[in-house]
JSON list of C-alpha atoms in Angstrom, two decimals:
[
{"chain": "A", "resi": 200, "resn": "UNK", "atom": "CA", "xyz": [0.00, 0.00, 0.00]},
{"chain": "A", "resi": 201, "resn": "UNK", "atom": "CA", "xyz": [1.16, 3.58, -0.35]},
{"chain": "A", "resi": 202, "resn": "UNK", "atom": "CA", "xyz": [0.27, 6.43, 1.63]},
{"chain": "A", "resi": 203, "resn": "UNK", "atom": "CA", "xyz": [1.10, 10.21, 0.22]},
{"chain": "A", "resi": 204, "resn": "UNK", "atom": "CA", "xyz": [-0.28, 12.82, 2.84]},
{"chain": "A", "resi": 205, "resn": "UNK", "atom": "CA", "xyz": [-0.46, 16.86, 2.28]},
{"chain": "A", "resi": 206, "resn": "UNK", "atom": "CA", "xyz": [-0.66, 18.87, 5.15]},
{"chain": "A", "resi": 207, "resn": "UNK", "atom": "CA", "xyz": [-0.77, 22.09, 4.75]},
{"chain": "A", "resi": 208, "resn": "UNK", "atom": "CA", "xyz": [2.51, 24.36, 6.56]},
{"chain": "A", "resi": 209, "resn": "UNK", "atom": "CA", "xyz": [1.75, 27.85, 5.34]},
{"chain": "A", "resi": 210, "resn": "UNK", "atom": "CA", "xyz": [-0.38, 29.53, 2.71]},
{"chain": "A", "resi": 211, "resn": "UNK", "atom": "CA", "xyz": [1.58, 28.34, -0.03]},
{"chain": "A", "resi": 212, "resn": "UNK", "atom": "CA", "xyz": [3.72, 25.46, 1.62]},
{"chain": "A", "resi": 213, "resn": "UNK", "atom": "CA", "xyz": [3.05, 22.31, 2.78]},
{"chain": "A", "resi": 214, "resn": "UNK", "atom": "CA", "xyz": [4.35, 19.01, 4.22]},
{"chain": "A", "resi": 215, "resn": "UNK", "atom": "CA", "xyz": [4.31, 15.96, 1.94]},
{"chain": "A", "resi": 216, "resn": "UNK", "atom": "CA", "xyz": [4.66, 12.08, 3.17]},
{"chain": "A", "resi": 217, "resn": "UNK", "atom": "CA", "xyz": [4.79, 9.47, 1.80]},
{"chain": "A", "resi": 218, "resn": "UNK", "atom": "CA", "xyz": [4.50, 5.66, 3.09]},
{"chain": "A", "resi": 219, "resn": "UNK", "atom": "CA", "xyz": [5.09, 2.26, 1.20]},
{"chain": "A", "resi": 220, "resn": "UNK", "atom": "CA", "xyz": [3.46, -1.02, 3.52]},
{"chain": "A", "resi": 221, "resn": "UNK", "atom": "CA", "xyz": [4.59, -4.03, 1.97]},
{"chain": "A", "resi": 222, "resn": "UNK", "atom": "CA", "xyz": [6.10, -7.55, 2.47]},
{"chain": "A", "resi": 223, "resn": "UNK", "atom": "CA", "xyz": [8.74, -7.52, 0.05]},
{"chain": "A", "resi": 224, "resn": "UNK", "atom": "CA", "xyz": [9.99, -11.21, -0.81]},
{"chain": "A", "resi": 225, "resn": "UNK", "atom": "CA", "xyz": [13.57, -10.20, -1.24]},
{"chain": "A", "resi": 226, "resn": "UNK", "atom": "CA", "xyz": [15.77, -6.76, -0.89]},
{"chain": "A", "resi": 227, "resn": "UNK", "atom": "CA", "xyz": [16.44, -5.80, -4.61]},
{"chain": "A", "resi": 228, "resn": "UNK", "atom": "CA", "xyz": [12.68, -5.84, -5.08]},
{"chain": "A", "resi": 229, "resn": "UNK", "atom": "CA", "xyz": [12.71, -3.61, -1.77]},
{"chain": "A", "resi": 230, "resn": "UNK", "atom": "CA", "xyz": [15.43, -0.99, -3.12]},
{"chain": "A", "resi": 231, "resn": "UNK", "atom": "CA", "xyz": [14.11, -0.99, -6.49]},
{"chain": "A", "resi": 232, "resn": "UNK", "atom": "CA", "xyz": [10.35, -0.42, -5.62]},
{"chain": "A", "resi": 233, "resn": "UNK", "atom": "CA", "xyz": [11.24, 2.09, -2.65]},
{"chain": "A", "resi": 234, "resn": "UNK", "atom": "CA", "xyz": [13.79, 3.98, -5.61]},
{"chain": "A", "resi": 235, "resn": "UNK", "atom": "CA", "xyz": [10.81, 3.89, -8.07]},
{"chain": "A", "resi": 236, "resn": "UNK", "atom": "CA", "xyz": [8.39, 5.29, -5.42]},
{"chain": "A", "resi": 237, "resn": "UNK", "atom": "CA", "xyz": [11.27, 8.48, -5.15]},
{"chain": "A", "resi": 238, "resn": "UNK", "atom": "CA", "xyz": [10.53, 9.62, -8.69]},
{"chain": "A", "resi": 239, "resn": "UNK", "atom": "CA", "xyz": [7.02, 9.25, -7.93]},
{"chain": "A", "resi": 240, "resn": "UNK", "atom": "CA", "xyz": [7.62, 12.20, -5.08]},
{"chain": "A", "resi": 241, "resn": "UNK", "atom": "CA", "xyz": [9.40, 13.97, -7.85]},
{"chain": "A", "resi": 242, "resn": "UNK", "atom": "CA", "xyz": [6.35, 13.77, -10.05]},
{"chain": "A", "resi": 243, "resn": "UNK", "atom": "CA", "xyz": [4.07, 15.01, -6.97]},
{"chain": "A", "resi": 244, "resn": "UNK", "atom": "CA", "xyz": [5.72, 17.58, -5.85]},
{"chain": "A", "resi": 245, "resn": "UNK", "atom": "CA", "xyz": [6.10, 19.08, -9.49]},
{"chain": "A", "resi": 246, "resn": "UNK", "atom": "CA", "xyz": [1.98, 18.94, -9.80]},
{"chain": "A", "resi": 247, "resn": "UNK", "atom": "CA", "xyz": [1.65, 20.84, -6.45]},
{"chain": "A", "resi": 248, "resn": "UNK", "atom": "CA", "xyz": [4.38, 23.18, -7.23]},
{"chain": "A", "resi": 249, "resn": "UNK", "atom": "CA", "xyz": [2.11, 23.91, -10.72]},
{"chain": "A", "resi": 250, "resn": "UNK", "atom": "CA", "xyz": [-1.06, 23.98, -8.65]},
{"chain": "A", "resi": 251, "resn": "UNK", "atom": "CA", "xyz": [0.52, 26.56, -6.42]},
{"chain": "A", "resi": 252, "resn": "UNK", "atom": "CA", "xyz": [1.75, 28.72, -9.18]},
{"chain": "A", "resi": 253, "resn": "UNK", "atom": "CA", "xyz": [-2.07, 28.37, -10.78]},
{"chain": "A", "resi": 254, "resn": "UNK", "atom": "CA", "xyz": [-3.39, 29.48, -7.66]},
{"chain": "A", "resi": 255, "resn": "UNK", "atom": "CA", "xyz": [-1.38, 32.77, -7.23]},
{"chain": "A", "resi": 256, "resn": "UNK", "atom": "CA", "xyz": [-2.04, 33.64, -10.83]},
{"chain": "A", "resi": 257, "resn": "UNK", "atom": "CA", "xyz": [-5.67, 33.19, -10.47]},
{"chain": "A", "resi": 258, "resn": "UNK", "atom": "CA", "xyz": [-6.06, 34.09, -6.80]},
{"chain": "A", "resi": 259, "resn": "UNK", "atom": "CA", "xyz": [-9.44, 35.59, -7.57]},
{"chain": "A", "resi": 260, "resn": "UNK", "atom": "CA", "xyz": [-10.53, 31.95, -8.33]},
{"chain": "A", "resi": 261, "resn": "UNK", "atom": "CA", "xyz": [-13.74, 30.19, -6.40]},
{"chain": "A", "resi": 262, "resn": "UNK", "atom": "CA", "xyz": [-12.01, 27.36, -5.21]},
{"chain": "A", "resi": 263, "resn": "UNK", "atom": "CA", "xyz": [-13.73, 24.07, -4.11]},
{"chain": "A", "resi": 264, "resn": "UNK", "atom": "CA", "xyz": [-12.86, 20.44, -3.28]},
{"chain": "A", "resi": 265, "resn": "UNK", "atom": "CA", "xyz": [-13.06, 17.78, -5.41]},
{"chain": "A", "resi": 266, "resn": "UNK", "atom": "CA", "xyz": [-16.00, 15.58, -5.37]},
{"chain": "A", "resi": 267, "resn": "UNK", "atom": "CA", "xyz": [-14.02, 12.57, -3.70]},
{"chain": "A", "resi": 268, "resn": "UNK", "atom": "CA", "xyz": [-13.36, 14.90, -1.02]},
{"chain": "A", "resi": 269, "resn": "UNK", "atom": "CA", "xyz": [-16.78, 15.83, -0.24]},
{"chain": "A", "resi": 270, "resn": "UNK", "atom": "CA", "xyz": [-17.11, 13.28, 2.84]},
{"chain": "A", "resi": 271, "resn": "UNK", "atom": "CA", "xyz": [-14.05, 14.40, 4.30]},
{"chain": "A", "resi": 272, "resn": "UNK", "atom": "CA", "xyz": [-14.34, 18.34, 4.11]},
{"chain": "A", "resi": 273, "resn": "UNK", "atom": "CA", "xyz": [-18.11, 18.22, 5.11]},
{"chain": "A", "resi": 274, "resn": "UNK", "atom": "CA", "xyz": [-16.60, 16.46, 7.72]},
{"chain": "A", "resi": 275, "resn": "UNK", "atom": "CA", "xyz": [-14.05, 19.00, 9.46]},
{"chain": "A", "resi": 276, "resn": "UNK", "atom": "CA", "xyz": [-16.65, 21.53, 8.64]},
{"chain": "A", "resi": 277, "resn": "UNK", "atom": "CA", "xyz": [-19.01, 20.27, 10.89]},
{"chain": "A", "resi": 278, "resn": "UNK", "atom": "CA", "xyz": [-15.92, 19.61, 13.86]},
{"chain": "A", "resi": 279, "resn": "UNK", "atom": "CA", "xyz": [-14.94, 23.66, 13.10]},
{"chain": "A", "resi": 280, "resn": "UNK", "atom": "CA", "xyz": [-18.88, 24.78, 12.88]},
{"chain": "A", "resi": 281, "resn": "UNK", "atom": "CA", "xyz": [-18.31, 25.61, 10.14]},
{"chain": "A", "resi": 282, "resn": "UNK", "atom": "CA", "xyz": [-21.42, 25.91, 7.29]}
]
């Protein structure tokens, strides 16, 4: 299983983890899936890097979760009273 996690540090940084669970049947497999899973983190962080720069040329943007998110930010919003 992996695990990627955004948290957000200020308005236009954040923290990014990322976690790989698995039962790898030798160590080469190991290194070479945990060195593949690297440039995936390259990859990520260049798509929230462009998201960020999107953002602060359209600041004046509505912006809104995606729809697989709904669950989750209705969520908080109800913990923070939030409507």
């Amino acid at each position: 299983f992996a695990h990627h996690l955004i948290t957000p540090e200020t308005a236009k940084t954040s923290h990014y983890y990322q976690g790989i669970a698995h039962q790898f049947p030798n160590q080469e497999l190991a290194e070479t899936t945990l060195s593949w899973g690297k440039s995936v983190i390259g990859e990520d962080i260049w798509a929230i890097e462009c998201q960020q720069e999107s953002i602060d040329l359209y600041s004046d943007s509505p912006v809104s979760p995606a729809g697989l998110d709904d669950a989750v930010v209705t969520k908080v919003h109800e913990m923070l009273g939030i409507e």
